[in-house]
Coordinates of C-alpha atoms in Angstrom, one line a residue:
X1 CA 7.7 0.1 46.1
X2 CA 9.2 1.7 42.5
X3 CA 6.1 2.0 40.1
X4 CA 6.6 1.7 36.3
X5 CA 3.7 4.2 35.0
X6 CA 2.8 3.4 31.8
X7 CA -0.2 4.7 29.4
X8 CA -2.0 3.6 26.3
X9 CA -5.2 4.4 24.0
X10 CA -7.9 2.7 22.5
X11 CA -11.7 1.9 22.0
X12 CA -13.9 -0.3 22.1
X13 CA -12.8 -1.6 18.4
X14 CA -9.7 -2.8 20.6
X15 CA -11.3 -3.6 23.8
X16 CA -10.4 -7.4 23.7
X17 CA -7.1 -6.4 22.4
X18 CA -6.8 -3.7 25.2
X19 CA -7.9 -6.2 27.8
X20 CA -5.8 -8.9 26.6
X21 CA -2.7 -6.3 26.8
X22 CA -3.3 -4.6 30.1
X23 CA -3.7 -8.2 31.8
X24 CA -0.5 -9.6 30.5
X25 CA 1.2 -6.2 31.6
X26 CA 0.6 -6.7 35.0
X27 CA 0.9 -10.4 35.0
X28 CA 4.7 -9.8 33.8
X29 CA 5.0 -6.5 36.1
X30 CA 3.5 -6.6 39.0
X31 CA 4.7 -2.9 39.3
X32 CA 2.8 -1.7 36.6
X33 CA 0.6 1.5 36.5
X34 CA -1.4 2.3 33.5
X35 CA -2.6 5.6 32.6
X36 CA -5.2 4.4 30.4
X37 CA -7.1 6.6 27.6
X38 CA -10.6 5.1 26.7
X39 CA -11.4 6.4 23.4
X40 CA -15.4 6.0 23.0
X41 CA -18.1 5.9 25.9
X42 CA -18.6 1.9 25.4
X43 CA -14.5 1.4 26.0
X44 CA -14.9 3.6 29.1
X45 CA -17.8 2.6 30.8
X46 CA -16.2 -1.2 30.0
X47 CA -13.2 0.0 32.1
X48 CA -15.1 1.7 34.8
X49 CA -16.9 -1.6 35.1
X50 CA -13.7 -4.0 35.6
X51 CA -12.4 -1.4 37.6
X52 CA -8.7 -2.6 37.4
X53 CA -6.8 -1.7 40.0
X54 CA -3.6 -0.8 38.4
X55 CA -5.4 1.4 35.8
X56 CA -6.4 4.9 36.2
X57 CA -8.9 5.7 33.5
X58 CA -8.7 9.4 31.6
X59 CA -11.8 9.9 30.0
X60 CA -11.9 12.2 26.6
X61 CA -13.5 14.8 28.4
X62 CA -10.6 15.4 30.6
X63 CA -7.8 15.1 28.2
X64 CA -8.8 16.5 25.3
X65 CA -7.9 20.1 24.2
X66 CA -9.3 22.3 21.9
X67 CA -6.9 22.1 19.5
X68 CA -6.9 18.6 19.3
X69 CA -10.9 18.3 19.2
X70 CA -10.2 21.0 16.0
X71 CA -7.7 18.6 14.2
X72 CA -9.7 15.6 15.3
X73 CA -12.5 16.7 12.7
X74 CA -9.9 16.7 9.7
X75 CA -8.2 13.2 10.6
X76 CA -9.3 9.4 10.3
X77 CA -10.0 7.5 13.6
X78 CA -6.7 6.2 13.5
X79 CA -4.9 9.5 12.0
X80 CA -6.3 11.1 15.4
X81 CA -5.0 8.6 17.7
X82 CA -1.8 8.4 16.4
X83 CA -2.2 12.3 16.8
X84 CA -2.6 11.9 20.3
X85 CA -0.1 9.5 21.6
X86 CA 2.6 12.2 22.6
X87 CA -0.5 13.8 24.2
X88 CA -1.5 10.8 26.1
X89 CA 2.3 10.2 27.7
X90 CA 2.6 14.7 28.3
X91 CA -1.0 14.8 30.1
X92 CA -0.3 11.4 32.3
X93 CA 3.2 12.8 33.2
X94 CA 1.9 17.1 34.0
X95 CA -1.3 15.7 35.4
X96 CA -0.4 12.8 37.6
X97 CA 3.4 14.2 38.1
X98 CA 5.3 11.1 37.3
X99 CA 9.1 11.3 36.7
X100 CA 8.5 8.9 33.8
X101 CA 5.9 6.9 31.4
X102 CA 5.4 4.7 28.7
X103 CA 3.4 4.6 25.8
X104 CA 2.5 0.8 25.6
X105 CA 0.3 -0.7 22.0
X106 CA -2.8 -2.1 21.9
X107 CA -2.1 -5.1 20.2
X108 CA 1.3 -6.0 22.3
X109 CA 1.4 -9.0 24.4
X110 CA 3.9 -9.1 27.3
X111 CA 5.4 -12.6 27.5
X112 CA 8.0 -11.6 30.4
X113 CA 8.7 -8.3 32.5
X114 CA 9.9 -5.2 30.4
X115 CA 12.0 -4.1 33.8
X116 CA 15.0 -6.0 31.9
X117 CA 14.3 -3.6 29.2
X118 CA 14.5 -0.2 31.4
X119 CA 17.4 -1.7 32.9
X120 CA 19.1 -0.6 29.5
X121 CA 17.9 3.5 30.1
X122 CA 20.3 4.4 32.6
X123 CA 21.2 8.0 32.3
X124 CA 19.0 8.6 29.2
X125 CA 16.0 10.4 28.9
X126 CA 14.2 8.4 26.3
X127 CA 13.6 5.2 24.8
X128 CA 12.7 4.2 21.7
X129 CA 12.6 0.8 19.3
X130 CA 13.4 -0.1 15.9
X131 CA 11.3 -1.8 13.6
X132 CA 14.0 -4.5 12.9
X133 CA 12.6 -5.2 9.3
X134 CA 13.4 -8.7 7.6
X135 CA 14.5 -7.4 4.0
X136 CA 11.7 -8.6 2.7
X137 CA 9.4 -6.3 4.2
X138 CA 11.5 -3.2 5.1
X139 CA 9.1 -0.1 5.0
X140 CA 11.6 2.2 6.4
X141 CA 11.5 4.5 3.6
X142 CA 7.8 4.8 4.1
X143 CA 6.9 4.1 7.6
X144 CA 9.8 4.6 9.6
X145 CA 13.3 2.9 11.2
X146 CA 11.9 3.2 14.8
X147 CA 8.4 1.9 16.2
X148 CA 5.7 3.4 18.2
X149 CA 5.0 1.1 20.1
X150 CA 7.1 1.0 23.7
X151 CA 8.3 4.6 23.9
X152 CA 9.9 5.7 27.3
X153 CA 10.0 9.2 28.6
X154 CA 11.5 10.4 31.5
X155 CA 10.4 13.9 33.0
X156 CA 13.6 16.1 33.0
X157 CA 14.9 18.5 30.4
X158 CA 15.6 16.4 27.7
X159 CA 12.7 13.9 27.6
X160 CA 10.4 16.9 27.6
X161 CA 11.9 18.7 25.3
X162 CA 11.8 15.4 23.4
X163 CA 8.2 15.2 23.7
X164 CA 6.8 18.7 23.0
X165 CA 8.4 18.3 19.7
X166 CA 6.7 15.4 18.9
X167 CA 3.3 16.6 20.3
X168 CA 3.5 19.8 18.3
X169 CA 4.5 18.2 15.3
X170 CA 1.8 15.6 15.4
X171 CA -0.3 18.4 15.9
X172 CA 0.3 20.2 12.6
X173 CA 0.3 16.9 10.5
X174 CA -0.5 13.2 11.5
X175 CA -1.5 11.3 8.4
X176 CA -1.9 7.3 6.9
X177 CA 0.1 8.5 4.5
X178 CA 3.8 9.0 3.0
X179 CA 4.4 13.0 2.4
X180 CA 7.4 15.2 2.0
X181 CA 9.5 12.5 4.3
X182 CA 6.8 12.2 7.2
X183 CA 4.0 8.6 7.6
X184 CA 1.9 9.4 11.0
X185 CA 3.2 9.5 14.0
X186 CA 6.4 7.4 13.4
X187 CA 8.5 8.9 11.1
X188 CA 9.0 12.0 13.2
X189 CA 11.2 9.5 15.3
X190 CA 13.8 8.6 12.4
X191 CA 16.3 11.4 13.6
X192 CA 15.6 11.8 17.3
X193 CA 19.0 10.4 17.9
X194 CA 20.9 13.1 16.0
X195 CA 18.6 15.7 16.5
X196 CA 18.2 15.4 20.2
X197 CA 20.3 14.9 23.4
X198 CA 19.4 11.3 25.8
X199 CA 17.9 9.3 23.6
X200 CA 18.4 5.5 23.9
X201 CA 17.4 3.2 21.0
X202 CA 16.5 -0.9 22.3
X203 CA 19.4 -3.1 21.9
X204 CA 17.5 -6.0 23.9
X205 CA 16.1 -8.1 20.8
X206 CA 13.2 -9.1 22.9
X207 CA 11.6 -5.6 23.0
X208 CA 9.9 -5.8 19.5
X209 CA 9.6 -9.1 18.2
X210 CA 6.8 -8.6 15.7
X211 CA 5.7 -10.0 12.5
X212 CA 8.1 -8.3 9.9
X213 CA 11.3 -9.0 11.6
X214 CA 10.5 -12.7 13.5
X215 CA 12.2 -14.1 10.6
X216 CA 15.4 -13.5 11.6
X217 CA 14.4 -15.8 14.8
X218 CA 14.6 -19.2 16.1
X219 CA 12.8 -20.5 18.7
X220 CA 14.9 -21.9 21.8
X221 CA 12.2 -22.8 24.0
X222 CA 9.0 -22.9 24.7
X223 CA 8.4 -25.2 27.3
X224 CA 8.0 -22.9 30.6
X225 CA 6.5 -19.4 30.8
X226 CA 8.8 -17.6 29.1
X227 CA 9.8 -18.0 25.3
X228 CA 13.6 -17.9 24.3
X229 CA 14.7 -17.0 21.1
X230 CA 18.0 -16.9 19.2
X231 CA 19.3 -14.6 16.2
X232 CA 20.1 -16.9 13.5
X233 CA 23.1 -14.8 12.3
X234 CA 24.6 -13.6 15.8
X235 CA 23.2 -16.7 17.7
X236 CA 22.2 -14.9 20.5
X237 CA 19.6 -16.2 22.9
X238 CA 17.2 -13.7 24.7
X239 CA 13.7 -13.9 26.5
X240 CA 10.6 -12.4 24.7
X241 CA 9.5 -9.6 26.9
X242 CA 6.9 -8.5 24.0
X243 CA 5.4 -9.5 20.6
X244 CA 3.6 -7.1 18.5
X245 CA 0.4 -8.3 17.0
X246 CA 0.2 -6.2 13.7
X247 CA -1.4 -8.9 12.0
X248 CA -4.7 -9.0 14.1
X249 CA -7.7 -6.8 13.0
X250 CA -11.4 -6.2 13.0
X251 CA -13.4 -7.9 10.1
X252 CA -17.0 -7.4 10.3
X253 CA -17.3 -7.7 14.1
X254 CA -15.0 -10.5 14.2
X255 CA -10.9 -10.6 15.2
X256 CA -9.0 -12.4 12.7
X257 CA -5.2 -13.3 12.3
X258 CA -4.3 -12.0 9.2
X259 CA -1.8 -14.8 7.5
X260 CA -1.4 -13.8 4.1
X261 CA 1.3 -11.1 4.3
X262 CA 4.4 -12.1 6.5
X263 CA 6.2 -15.4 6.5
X264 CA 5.9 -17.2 10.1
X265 CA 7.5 -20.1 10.9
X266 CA 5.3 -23.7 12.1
X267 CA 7.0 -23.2 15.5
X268 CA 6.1 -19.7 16.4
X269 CA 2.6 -20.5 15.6
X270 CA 2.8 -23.0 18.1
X271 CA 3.9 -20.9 20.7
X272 CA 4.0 -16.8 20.5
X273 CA 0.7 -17.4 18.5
X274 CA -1.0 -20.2 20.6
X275 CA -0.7 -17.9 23.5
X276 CA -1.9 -15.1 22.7
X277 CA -5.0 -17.2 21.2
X278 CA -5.5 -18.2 24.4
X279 CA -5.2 -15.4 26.4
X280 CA -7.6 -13.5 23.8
X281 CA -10.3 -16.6 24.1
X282 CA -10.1 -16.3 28.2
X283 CA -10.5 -12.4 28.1
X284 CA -13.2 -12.9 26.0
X285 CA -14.5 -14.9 28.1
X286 CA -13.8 -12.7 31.2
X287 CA -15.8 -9.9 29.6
X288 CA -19.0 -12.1 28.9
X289 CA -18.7 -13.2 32.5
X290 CA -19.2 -9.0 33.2
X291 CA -21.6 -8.7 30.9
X292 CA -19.3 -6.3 28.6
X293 CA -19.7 -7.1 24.8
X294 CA -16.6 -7.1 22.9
X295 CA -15.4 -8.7 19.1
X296 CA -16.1 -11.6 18.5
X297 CA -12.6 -13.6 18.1
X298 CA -12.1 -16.9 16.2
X299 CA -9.2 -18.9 17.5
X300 CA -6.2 -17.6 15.7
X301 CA -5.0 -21.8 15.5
X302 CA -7.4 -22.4 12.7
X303 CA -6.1 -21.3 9.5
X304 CA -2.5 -22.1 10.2
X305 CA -2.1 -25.3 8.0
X306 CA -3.8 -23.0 5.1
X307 CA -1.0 -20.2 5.8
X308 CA 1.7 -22.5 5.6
X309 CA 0.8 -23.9 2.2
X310 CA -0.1 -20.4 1.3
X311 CA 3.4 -19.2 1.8
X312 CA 5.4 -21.6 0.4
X313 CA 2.9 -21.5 -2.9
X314 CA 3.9 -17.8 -3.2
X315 CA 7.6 -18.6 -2.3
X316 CA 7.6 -20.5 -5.4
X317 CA 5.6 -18.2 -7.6
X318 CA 2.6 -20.4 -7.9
X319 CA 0.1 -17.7 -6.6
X320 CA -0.4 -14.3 -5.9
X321 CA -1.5 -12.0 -2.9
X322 CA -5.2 -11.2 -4.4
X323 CA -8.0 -13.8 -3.8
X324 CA -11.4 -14.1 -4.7
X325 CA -14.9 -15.1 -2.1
X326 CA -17.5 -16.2 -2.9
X327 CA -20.5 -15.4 -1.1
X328 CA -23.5 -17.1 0.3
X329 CA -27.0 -16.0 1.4
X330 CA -26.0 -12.2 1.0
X331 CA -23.6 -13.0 4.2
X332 CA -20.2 -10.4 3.3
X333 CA -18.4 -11.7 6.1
X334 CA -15.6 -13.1 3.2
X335 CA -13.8 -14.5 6.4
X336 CA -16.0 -17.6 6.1
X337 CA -16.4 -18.1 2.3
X338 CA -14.4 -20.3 -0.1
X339 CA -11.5 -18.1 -0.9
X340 CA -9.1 -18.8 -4.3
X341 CA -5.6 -17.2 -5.4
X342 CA -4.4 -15.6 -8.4
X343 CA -0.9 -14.8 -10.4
X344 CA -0.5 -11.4 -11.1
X345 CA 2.1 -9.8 -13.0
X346 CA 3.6 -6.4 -12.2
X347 CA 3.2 -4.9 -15.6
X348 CA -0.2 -4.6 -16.7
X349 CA -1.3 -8.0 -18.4
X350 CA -4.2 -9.7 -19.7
X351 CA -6.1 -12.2 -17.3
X352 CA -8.1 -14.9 -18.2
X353 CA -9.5 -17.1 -15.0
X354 CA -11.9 -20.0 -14.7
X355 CA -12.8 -21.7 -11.4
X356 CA -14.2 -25.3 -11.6
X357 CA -16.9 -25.3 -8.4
X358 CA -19.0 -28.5 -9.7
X359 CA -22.2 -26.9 -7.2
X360 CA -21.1 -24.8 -4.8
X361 CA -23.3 -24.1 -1.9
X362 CA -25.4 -26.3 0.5
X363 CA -29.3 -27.0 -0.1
X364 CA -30.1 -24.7 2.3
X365 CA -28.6 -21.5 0.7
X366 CA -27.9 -19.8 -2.2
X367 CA -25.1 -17.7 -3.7
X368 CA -25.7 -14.3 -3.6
X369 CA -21.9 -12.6 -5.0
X370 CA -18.3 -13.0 -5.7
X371 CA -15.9 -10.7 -4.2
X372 CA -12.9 -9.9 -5.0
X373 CA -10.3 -8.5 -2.5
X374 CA -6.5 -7.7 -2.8
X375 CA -4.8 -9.3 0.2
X376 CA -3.3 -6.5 3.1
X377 CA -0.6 -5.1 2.1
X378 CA -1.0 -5.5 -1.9
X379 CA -1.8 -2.8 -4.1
X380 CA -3.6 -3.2 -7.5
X381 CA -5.0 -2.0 -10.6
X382 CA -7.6 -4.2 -12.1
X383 CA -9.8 -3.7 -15.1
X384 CA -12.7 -6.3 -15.6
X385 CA -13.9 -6.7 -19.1
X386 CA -16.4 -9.9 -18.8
X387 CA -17.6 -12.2 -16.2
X388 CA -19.1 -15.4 -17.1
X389 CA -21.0 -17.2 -14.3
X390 CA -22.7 -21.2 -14.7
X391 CA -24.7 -23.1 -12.7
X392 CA -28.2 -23.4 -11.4
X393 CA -30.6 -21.1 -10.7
X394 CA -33.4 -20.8 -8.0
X395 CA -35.6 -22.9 -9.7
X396 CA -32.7 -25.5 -10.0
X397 CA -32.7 -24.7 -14.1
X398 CA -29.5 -25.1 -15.5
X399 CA -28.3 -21.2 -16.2
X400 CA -25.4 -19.4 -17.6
X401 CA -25.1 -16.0 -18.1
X402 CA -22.5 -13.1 -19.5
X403 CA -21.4 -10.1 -17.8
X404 CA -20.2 -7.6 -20.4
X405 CA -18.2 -4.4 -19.7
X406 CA -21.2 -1.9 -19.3
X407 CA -23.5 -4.3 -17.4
X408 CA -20.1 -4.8 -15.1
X409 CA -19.9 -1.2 -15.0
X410 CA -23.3 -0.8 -13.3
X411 CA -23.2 -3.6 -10.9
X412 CA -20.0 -3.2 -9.3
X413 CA -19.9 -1.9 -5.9
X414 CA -17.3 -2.1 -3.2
X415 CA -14.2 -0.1 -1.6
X416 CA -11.4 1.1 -3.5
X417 CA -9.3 4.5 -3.4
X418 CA -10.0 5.4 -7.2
X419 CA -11.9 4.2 -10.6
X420 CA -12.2 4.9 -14.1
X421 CA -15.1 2.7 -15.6
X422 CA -14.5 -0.6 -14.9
X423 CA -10.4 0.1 -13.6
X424 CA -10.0 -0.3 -10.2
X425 CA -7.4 0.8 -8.0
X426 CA -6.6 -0.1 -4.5
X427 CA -3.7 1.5 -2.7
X428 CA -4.5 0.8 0.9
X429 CA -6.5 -2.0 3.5
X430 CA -9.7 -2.9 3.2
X431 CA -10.0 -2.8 -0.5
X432 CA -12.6 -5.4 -2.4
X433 CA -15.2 -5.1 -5.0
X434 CA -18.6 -7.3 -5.6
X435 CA -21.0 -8.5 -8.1
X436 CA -24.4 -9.3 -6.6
X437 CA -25.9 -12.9 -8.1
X438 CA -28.8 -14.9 -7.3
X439 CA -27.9 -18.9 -8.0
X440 CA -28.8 -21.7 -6.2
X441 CA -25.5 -23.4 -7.2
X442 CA -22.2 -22.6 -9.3
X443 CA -20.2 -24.8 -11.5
X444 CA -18.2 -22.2 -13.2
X445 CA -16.9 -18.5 -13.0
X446 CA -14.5 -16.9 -15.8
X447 CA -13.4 -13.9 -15.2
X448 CA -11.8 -11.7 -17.9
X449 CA -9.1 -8.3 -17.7
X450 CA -6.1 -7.2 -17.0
X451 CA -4.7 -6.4 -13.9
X452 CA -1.0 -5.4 -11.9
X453 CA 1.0 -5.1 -8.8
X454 CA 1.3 -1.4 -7.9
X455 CA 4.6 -0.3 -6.8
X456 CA 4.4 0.3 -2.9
X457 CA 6.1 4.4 -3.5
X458 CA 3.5 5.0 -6.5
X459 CA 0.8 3.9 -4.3
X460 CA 2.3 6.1 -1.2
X461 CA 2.0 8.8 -3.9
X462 CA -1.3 8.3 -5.1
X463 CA -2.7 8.3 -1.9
X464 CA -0.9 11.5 -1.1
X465 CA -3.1 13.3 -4.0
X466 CA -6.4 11.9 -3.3
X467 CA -5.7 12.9 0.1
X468 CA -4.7 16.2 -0.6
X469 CA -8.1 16.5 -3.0
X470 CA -10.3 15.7 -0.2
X471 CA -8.8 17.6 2.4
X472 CA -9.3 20.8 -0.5
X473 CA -12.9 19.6 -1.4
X474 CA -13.7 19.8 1.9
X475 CA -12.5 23.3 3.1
X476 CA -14.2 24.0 -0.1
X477 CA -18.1 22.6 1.6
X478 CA -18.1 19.4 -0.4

């Protein structure tokens, strides 16, 4: 029997995601062999548990070298392992001798067998897949034409040669950033086809479908295991062999479908989506009945009627990308919180905002801050002058007070990538910034500033220098 080897990464951050994948793998092919690279103890002792048989696990120890253990000191969590996926597909083909392998996401789901997909290879020595952007969201300046995400390599001349390159290059620099024409591991790809001999680039539109291009889809049908699609323009029908779930993350301990950024359509929701709830509820599920603890996951179903009001609000220039939560009982999980939308210009301009609450809060808690958090993928320059909060306090007095700028100044804590008093900048994920209060109940907030839209290549930029300046800081012992 042919075996399709195949390898991928992760830790126990992804364990449900990595579960969820490697199930659906081998559900669609039943040929499958996966090489895969647990990237913490808990992810590898989680593996060693289920003892799959159709994984073999490579633990750290064996696979990593000494130069990568010397880079993995200078680079993010996710900088290293995008560092170390040409090194995860070069060990599993010199240690296991495999005539091929491929590298296989995380956060993919398999919907039908990939074979139809190697059926395109023939005589080439690699594979690789574009990003297929929708204009609106076409990074390729920044992050690349072609995807890591399903990468074939074939062990002969030209796919190795293929792949040194890559390793060694990802070796020198593998960054979250935009620099001198290079973004991680990906844009190292953009020439392959020019640059080297045997590589094959996915025509099959199945092979990809993800977020920032599924809205140049239609859905054909749903109805049976498989999902078919069309191209709107060509009109072409095809199978989804696999969907690439950008949009879920970790939130304080919790996975959660990210909504806000791309455009999805009501049908895909109801069935790309709905499955891949499902399958991540069941192997959740499946890991509590092993006793293996993994995130906590909210069913992805239940903020869709919110998203699709969302989008067509921003469609129509009603709201903006940046939203602010509103905390309860010192609980930051924003996730659960009332959450409200703002219009933001993209030259600096002056802000004035009041929210009408009439008592927010149950009897039983208290708010303890607002937060406020640009949405993924939005970068923004804020500067808060006042912030004027009413409502009751703990003693159930009525109670108003004014936040000026220095009082702000000393309050504010949060994440963001740079400040100068009370100016905020946030150029990247997982920026927010809070105000600690103590009220039983509040009727009003007004918030008071200016603020803008950063441009996505001055943001690329800016987090170029700060990068740089703590890469020097710390050769320097700081």
């Amino acid at each position: 029997m042919y075996t399709n080897n195949y390898c991928t990464l992760f830790d126990s951050n992804y364990l449900l995601r990595g579960i969820t994948m490697l199930r659906s793998l081998v559900a669609a092919d039943p040929n499958a062999k996966v090489y895969v690279f647990p990237f913490d103890k808990p992810s590898e002792l989680a593996l060693s548990k289920l003892a799959f048989d159709f994984v073999q696990i490579v633990t750290l120890e064996e696979f990593e070298t000494i130069e990568l253990i010397k880079v993995k000191e200078e680079r993010s969590k996710g900088e290293y392992c995008w560092t170390c996926t040409p090194w995860i597909i070069k060990y599993s083909i010199e240690k296991y001798k495999l005539d091929h392998c491929t590298y296989v996401d995380a956060d993919l789901f398999f919907y039908s067998n990939p074979e139809v997909l190697f059926g395109e290879i023939k005589n080439s020595s690699v594979l690789i897949t574009e990003h297929r952007y929708s204009p609106e969201y076409d990074q390729t300046e920044t992050a690349g034409k072609y995807c890591v995400q399903f990468v074939f390599f074939r062990n002969d001349p030209n796919g190795k040669k293929v792949l040194d390159w890559w390793a060694d290059r990802c070796l020198e620099w593998c960054y979250a950033r935009f620099e001198d024409g290079k973004f991680g591991d990906q844009k190292y790809l953009d020439h392959w086809t020019s640059q080297f001999e045997g590589v094959h680039v996915l025509k099959h539109l199945g092979g990809g479908v993800a977020p920032w291009n599924i809205q140049q889809y239609n859905l054909v049908n749903a109805e049976n295991e498989n999902i078919q699609l069309s191209d709107k323009i060509s009109k072409e029908k095809f199978p989804l062999v696999f969907y690439h779930f950008h949009d879920v993350k970790m939130v304080v301990e919790e996975l959660k479908f990210y909504s806000e950024f791309y455009q999805i359509h009501e049908s895909f929701y109801d069935s790309i989506y709905k499955k891949y709830s499902s399958a991540l509820d069941s192997n959740l599920e499946f890991l509590e009945e092993n006793s293996i603890g993994s995130e906590k996951v909210r069913p992805i179903l239940l903020d869709l009627s919110k998203t699709l009001n969302y989008y067509k609000a921003i469609k129509l220039g009603f709201l903006s990308e940046t939203v602010l939560f509103i905390a309860k009982n010192g609980n930051v999980n924003f996730q659960n919180e009332l959450k409200f939308n703002f219009p933001i210009s993209r030259k600096m301009k002056e802000f004035r905002i009041e929210i009408q609450l009439d008592g927010h809060c149950s009897p039983k808690s208290k708010v303890s801050g607002i937060t406020i958090v640009p949405a993924r993928g939005t970068a923004l320059e804020m500067n808060l002058v006042t912030l004027r909060v009413s409502g009751l306090d703990s003693d159930s007095n009525k109670y108003e007070f004014l936040l000026q700028h220095k009082q702000l100044k000393k309050m504010i804590t949060g994440n963001w990538q740079k400040r100068n008093g009370n100016t905020f900048c946030f150029y990247s994920a997982n920026g927010f910034f809070s105000i600690p209060l103590n009220f039983k109940t509040i009727d009003t907030i007004e918030l008071v500033g200016d603020w803008r839209f950063i441009d996505p290549i001055e943001s690329a930029l800016e987090i170029s220098k700060l990068s740089l300046s703590k890469r020097i800081l710390k050769k320097l012992g700081y």
